[in-house]
Short mmCIF file of C-alpha atoms in Angstrom, two decimals:
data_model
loop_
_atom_site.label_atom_id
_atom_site.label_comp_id
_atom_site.label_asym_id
_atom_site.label_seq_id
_atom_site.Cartn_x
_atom_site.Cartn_y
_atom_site.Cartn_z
CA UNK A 19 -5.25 108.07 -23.04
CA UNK A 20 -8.17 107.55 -20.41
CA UNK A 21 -8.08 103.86 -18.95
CA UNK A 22 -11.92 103.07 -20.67
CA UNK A 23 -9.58 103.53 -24.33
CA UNK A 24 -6.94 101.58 -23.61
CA UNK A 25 -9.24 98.79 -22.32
CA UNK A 26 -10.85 98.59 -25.51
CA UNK A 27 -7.81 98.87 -27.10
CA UNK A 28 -6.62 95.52 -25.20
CA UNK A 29 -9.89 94.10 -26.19
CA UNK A 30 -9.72 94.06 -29.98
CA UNK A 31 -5.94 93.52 -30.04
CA UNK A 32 -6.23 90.37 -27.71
CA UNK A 33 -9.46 88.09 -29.03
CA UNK A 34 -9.12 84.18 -27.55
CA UNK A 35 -7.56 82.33 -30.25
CA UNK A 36 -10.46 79.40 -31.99
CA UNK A 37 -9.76 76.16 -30.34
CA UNK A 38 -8.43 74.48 -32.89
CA UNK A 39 -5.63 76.83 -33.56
CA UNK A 40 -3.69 74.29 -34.01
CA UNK A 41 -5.11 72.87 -36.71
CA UNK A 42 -5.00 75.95 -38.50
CA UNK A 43 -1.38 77.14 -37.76
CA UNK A 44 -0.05 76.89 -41.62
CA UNK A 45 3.46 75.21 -39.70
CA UNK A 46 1.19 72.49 -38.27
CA UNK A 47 -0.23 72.15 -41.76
CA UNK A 48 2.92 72.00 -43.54
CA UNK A 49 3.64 69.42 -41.12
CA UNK A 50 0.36 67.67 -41.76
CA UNK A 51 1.38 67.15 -45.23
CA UNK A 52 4.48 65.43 -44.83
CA UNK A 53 2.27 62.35 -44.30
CA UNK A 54 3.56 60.70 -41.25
CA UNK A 55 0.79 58.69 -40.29
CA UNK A 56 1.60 59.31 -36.56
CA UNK A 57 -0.62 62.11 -35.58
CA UNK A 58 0.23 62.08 -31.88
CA UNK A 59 3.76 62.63 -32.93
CA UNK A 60 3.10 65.41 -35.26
CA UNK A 61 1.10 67.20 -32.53
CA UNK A 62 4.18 66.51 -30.24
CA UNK A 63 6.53 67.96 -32.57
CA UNK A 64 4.32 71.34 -33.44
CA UNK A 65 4.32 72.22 -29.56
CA UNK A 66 8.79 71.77 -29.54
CA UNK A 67 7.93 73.61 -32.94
CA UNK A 68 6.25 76.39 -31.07
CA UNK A 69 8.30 76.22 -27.74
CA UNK A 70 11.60 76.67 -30.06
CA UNK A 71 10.74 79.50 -32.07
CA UNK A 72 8.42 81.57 -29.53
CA UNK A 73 10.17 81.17 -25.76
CA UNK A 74 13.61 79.77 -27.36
CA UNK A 75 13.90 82.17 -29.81
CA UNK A 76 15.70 79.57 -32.34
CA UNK A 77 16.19 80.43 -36.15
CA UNK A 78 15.62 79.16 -39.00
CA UNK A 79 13.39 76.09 -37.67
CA UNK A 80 11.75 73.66 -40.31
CA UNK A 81 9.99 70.57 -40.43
CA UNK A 82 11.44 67.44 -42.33
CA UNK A 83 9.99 63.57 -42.54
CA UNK A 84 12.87 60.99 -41.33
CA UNK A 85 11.95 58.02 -43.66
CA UNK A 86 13.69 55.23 -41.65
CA UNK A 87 11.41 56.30 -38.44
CA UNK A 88 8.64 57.55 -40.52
CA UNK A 89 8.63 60.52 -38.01
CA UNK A 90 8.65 64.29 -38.09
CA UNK A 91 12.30 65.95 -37.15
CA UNK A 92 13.11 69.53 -36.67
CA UNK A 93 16.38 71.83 -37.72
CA UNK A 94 17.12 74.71 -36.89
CA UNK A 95 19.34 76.99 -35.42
CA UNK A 96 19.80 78.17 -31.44
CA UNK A 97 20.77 81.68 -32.69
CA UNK A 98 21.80 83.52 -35.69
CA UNK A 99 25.23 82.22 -37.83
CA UNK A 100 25.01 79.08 -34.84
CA UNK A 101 25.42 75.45 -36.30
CA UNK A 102 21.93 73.65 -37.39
CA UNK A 103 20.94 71.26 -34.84
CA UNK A 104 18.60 68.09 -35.18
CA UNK A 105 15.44 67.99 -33.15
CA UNK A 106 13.29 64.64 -32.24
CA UNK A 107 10.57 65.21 -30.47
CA UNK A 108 9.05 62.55 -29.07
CA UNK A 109 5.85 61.87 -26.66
CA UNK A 110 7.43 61.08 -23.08
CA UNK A 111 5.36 57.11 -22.80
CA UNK A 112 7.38 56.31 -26.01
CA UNK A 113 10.64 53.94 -26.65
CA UNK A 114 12.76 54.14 -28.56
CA UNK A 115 15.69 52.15 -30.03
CA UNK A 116 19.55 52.84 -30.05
CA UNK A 117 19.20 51.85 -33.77
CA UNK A 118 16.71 54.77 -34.12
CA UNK A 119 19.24 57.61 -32.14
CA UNK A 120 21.53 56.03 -34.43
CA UNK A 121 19.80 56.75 -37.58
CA UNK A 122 18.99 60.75 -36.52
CA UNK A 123 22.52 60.92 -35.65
CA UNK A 124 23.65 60.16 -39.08
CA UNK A 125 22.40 63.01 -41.01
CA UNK A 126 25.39 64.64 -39.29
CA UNK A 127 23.95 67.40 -37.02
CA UNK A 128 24.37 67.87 -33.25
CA UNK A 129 20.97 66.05 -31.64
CA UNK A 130 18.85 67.07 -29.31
CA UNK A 131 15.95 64.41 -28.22
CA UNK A 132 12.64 66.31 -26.49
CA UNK A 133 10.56 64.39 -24.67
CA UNK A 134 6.60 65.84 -24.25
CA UNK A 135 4.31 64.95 -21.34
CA UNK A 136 1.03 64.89 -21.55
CA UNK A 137 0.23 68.00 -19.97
CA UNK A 138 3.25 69.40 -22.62
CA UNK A 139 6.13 69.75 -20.09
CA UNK A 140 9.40 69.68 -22.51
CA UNK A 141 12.51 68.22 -21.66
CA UNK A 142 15.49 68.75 -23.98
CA UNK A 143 18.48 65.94 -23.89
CA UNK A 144 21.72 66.00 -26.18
CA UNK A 145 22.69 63.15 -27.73
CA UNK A 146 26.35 62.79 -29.23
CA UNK A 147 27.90 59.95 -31.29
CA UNK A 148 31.28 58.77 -29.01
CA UNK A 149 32.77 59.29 -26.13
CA UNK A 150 32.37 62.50 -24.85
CA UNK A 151 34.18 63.79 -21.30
CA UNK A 152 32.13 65.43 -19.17
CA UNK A 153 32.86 68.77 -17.49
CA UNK A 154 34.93 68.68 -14.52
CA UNK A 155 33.66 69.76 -11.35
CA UNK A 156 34.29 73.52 -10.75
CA UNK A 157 36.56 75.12 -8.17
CA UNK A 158 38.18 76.70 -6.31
CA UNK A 159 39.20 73.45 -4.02
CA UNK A 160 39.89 74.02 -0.73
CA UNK A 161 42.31 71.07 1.08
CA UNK A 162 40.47 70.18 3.61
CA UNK A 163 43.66 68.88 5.37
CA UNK A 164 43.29 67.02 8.48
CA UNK A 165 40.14 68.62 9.94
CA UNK A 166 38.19 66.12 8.50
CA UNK A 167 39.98 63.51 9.99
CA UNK A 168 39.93 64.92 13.15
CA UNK A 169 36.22 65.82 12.99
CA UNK A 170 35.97 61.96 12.59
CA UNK A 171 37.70 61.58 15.75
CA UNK A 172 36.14 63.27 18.22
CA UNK A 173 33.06 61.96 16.84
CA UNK A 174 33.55 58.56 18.56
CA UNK B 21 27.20 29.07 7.90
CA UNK B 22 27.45 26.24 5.35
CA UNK B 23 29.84 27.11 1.90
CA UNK B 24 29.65 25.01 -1.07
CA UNK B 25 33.62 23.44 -0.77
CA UNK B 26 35.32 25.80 -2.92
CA UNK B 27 36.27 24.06 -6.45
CA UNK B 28 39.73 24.91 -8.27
CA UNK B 29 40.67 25.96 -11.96
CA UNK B 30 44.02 26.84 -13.32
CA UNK B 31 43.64 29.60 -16.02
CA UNK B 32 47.29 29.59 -17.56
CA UNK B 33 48.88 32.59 -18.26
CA UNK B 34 51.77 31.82 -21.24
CA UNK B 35 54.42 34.03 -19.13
CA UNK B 36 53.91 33.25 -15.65
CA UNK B 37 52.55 30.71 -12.97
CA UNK B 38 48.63 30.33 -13.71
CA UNK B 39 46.10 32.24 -11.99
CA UNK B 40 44.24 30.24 -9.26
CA UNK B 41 40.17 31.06 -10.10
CA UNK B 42 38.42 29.95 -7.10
CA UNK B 43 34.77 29.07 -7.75
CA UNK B 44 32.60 28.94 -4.86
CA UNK B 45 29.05 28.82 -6.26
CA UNK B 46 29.88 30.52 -9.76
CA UNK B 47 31.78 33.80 -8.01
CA UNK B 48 35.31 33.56 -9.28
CA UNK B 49 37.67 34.49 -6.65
CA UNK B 50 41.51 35.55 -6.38
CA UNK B 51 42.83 34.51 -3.13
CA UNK B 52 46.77 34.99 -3.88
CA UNK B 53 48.52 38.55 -3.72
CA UNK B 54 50.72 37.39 -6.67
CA UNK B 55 47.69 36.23 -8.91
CA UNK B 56 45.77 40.10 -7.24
CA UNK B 57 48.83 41.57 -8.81
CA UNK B 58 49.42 40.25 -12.18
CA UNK B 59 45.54 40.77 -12.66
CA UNK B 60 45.59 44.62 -11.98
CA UNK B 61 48.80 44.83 -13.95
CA UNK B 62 46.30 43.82 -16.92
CA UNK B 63 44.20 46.18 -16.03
CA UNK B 64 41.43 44.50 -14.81
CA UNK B 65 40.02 46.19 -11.51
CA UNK B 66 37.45 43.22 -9.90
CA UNK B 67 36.52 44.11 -6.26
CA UNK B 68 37.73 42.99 -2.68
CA UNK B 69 35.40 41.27 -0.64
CA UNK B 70 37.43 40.36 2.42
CA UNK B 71 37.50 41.95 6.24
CA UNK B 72 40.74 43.02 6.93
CA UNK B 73 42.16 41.16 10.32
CA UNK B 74 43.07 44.64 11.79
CA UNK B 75 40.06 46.22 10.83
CA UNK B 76 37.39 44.37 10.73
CA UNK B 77 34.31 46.76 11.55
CA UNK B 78 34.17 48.51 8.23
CA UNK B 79 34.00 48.32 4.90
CA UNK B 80 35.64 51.43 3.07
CA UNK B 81 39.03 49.35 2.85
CA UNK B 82 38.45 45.43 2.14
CA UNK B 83 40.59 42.56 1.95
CA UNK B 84 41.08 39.60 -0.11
CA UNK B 85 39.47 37.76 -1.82
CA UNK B 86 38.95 39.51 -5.33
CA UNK B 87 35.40 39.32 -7.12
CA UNK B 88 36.07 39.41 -10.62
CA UNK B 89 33.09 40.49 -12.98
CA UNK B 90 31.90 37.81 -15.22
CA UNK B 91 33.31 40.35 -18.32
CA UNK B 92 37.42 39.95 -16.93
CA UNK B 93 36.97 36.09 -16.04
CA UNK B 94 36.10 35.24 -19.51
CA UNK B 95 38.43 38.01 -20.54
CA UNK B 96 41.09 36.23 -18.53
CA UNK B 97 39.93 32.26 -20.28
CA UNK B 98 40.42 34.01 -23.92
CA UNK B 99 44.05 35.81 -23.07
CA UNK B 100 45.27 32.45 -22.45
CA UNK B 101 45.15 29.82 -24.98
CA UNK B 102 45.10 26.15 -22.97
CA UNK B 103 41.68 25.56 -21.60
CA UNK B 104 41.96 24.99 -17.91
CA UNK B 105 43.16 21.26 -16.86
CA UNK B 106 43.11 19.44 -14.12
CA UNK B 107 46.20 18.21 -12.16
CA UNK B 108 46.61 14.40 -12.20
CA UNK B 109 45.21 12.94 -9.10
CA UNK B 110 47.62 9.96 -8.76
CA UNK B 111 50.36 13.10 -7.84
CA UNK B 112 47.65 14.67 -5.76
CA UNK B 113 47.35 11.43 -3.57
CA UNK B 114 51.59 10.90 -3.23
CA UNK B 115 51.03 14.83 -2.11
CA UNK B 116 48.85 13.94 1.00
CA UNK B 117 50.96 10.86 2.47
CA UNK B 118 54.52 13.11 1.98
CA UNK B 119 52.90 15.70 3.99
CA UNK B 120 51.67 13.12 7.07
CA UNK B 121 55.08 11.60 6.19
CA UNK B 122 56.44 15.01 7.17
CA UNK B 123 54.18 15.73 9.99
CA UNK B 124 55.15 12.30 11.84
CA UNK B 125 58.97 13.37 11.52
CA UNK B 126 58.76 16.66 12.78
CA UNK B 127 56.56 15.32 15.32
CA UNK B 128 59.44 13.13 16.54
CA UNK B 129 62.11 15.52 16.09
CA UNK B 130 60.09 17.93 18.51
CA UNK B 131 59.73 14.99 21.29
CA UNK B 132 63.40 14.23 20.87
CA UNK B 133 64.46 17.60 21.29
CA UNK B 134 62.17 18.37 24.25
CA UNK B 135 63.05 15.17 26.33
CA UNK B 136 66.73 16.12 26.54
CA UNK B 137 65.66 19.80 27.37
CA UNK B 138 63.59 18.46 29.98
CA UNK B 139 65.88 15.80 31.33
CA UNK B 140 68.55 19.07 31.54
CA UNK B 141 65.97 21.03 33.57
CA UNK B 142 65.99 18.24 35.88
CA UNK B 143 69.35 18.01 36.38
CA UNK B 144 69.57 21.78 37.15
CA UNK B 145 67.04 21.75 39.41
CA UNK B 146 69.14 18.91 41.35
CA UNK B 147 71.74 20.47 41.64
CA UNK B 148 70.23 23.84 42.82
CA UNK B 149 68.60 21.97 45.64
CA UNK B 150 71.67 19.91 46.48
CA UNK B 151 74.26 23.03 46.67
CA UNK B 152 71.28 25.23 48.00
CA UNK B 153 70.94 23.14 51.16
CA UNK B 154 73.39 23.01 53.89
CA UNK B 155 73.37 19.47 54.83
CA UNK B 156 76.32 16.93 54.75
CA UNK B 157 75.76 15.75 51.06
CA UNK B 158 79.04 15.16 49.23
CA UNK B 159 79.95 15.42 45.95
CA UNK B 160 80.09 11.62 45.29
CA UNK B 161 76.22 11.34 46.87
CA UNK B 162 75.27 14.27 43.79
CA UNK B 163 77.27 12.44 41.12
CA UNK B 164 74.86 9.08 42.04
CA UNK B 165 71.91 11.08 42.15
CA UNK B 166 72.47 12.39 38.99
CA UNK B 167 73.47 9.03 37.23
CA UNK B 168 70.16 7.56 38.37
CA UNK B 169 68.57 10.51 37.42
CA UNK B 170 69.66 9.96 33.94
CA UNK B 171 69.18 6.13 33.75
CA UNK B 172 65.74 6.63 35.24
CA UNK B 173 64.65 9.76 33.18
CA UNK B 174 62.04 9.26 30.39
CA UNK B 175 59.96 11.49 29.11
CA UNK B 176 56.37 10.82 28.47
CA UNK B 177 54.88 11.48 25.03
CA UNK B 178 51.78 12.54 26.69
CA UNK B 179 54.26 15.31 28.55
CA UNK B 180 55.22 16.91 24.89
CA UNK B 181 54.17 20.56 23.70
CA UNK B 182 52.73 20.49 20.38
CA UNK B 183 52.37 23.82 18.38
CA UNK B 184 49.05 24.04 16.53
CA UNK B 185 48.32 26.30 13.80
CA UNK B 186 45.71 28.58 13.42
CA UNK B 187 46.66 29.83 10.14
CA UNK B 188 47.71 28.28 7.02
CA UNK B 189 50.87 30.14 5.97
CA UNK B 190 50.23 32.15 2.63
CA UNK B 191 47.04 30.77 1.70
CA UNK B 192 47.97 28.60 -0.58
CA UNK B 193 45.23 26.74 -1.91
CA UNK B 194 45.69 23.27 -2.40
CA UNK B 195 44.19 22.38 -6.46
CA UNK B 196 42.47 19.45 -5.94
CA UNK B 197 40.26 20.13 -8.74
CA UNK B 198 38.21 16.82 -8.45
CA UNK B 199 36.86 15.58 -11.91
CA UNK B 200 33.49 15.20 -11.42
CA UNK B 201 32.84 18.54 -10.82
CA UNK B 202 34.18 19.91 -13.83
CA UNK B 203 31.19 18.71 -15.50
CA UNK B 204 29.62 21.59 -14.27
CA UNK B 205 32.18 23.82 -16.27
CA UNK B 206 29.94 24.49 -19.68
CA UNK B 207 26.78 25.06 -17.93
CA UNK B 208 28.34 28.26 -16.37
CA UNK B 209 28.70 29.74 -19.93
CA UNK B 210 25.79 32.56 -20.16
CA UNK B 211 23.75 32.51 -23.29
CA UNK B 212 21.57 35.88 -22.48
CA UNK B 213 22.13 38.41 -25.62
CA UNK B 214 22.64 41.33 -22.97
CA UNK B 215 25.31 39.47 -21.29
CA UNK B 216 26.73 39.31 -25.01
CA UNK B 217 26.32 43.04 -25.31
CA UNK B 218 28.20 43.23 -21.97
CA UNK B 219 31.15 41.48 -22.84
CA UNK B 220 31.63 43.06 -26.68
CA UNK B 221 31.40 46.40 -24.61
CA UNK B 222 33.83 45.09 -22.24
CA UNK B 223 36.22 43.88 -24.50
CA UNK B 224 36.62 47.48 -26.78
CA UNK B 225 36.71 49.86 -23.90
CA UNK B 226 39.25 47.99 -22.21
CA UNK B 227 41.04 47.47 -25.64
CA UNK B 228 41.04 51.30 -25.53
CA UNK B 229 42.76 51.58 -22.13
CA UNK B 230 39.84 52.21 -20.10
CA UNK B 231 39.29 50.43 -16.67
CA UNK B 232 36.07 49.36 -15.97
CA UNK B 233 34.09 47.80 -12.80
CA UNK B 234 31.18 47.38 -11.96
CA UNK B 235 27.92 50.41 -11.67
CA UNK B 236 25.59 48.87 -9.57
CA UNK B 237 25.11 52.14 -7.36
CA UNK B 238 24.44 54.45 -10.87
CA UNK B 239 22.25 52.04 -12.58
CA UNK B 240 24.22 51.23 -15.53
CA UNK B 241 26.10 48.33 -16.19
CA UNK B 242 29.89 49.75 -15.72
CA UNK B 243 31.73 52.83 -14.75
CA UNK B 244 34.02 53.97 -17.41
CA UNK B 245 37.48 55.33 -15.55
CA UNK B 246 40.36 57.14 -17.93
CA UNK B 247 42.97 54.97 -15.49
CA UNK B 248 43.41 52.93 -12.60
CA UNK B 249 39.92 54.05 -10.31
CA UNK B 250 42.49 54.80 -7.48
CA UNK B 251 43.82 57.77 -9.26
CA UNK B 252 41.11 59.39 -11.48
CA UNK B 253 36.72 59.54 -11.17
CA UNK B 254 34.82 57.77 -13.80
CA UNK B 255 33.74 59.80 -16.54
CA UNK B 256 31.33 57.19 -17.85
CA UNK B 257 28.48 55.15 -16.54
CA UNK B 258 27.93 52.55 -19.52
CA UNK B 259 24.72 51.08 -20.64
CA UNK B 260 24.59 47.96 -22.94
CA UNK B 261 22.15 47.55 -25.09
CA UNK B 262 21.62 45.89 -28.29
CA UNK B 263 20.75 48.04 -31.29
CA UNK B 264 16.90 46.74 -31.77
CA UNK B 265 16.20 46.96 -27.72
CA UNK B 266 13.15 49.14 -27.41
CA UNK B 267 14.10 51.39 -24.39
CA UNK B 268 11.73 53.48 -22.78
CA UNK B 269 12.30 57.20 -22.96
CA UNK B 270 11.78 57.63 -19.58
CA UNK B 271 14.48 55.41 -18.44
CA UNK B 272 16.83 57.66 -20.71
CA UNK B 273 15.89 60.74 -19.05
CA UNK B 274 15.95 59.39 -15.77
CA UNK B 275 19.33 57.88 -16.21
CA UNK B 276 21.13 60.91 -18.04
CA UNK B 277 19.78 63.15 -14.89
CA UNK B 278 21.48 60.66 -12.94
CA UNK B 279 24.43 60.86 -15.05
CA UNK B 280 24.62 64.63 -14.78
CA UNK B 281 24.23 64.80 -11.01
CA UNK B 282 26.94 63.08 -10.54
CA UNK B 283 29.23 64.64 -13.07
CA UNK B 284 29.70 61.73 -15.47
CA UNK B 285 28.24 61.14 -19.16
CA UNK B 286 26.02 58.05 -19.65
CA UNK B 287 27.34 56.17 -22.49
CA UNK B 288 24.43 54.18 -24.18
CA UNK B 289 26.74 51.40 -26.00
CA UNK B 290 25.61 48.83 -28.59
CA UNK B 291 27.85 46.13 -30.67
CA UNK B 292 27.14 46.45 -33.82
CA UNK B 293 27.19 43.83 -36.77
CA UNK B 294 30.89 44.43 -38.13
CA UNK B 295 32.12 43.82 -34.97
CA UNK B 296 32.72 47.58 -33.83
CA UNK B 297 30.34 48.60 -31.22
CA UNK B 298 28.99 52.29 -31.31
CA UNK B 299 28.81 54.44 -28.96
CA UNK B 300 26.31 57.58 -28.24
CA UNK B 301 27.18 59.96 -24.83
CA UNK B 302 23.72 61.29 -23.41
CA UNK B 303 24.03 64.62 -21.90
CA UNK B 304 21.74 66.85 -19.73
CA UNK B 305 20.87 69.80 -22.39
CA UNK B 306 20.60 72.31 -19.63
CA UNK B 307 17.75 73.84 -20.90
CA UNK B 308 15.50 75.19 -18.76
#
């Protein structure tokens, strides 16, 4: 194929999407009709919508209204046969309450909070009821010994 | 550098002697190893404050006194049922005229003891410098010298070495808890809703065996450690909030980043209305 074909070729295939593509995604619409009057959230939960299933490659992801927050939540699953997870996504000026984790924590699923900046940076931060340990730091450990010490020394 | 005089309470433990809380401003301070002791043995960590006399010019290992966290004082006041009281003063007084009393005795004790020590000097150095020199002097002349050396000896009072200290033995305070000033007792008592958080939070970790102190350098309000701090990390920095407390979600990234950089989980902690407090561990997701 001669490179004047192929560029054509790129052409039809790859037409600028409408700018309001948005508005017309049918997941953005389904979320639309959930009727959660905030619209900056709903925005802010189609781009962790998009962010999960295109560059994440998550399964199974779906858009359900939280009545006690009157706010849009994801599920959905990191991989195939994996757990379902709880999203929240959230624009990054918000607050939020510990009553509110609370109440997303209680429909039982792992939680992960995401956090959207105005120019749509995500940020992705697990949130687990109790007391959880963290990791301990990784080895190997070498005994330092006394060569610290005596580093110390000489110093003065 | 001008202190407010340090005031005394006695908070009474049922088993042993009370624990001496030392107030100076509203800081409440352990001063005695044995009260230090039976503190940590309740697990309560506080933190030293003191120099140490032998090395003064750093502050990795500090002395007494122990700061104790407004949480384990009033920890400390419930454990033990009696309020604290103050001593009667009428025994107080009788206290300060024994110990003059005392003082005067030993005072004259001392001179006693030092005039005949210095009268027997005297009489040594006679004789030295009657045997030592070759002149006709007899025994008879020495035994009248030193007769009239004796009659004649007296010691003056002004003559006598007095030992001063520079350190009161054992730092014992002395509780002269003075009645006025426990007036100021009640106001002390914080009324904030956070510092009611605080102390609910307090009070169930360290029912569960946890030691806490303070997290001033991580920005939370304690660090969480599995066991006594000197033999295990924190795991934990713990934030109390209340349930309705609008917190911004910046704050909760920026302090679970924290949190993860320093390899501990940040434990968001709220009381809740049955009296259980609840508990959610923020964690860095990792994803990038």
């Amino acid at each position: 194929m001669n490179m004047l074909e192929a560029s054509n070729r790129a052409d039809v295939s790859e037409k600028p999407p409408p700018p309001n593509w948005i508005l017309q995604h049918p997941t953005y619409q389904q979320m639309k009709s959930l009727e959660v009057e905030d619209s900056a959230q709903v925005h802010v939960a189609f781009l962790v919508y998009m962010d999960l299933t295109e560059v994440r490659q998550w399964k199974e992801v779906s858009c359900v209204k939280s009545p006690e927050l009157q706010l849009v939540l994801l599920e959905g699953r990191e991989k195939e046969g994996a757990p379902i997870q709880t999203i929240l996504p959230l624009p990054a000026h918000r607050s939020l309450s510990h009553k509110s984790i609370r109440q997303v924590l209680d429909r039982g699923f792992p939680m992960l909070l995401c956090a959207v900046a105005s120019d749509s940076t995500l940020v992705y931060q697990r949130m687990t009821d109790g007391l959880v340990t963290p990791d301990p730091p990784a080895g190997p450990f070498q005994d330092l010994g006394r060569r610290q010490h005596r580093k110390r020394r000489q110093k003065h | 550098m001008e202190e407010p005089p340090p005031r005394t309470a006695a908070t009474s433990v049922c088993d042993s002697s009370p624990l001496a809380v030392s107030l100076c401003d509203s800081a409440p301070l352990l001063w005695r190893v044995g009260d230090l002791r039976s503190v940590r043995a309740q697990g309560l960590v506080g933190a030293l404050l003191g120099a140490l006399p032998r090395t003064p010019r750093q502050n990795v290992r500090l002395g007494r006194p122990l700061l104790l966290l407004p949480e384990e004082e009033r920890l400390l006041t419930e454990r033990h049922v009696t309020p604290p009281t103050a001593p009667s003063t009428d025994n107080q007084d009788g206290g300060v005229e024994l110990q003059v009393q005392q003082y005067q005795e030993a005072q004259q004790r001392s001179y006693e003891e030092q005039s005949v020590l210095a009268l027997e000097d005297r009489k040594s150095a006679l004789l030295r410098a009657m045997t030592s020199s070759p002149t006709e002097s007899g025994d008879e002349s020495l035994q009248r010298r030193l007769v009239a050396l004796e009659s004649s000896f007296s010691f003056p009072r002004s003559a006598m070495a007095v030992q001063l200290s520079t350190a009161r033995a054992g730092l014992s305070y002395c509780a002269d808890a003075r009645d006025f000033l426990r007036a100021d007792w009640p106001i002390r008592a914080q009324d904030e809703p956070r510092r009611a958080a605080r102390y609910q939070v307090f009070r169930d970790l360290r029912g569960r065996g946890f030691y806490l102190t303070s997290a001033g350098k991580f920005g939370g309000d304690f660090l969480v450690y599995p066991g006594d701090p000197l033999r295990f990390h924190a795991h934990f920095i713990a934030v109390c909030v209340s349930l309705d407390e609008s917190l911004s979600l910046l704050d909760i990234l920026a302090v679970s980043r924290l949190g993860s950089n320093v390899k501990k989980t940040v434990l968001l902690c709220s009381p809740g209305t049955d009296g259980r407090v609840a508990y959610t561990s923020l964690q860095w997701s990792g994803m990038v």
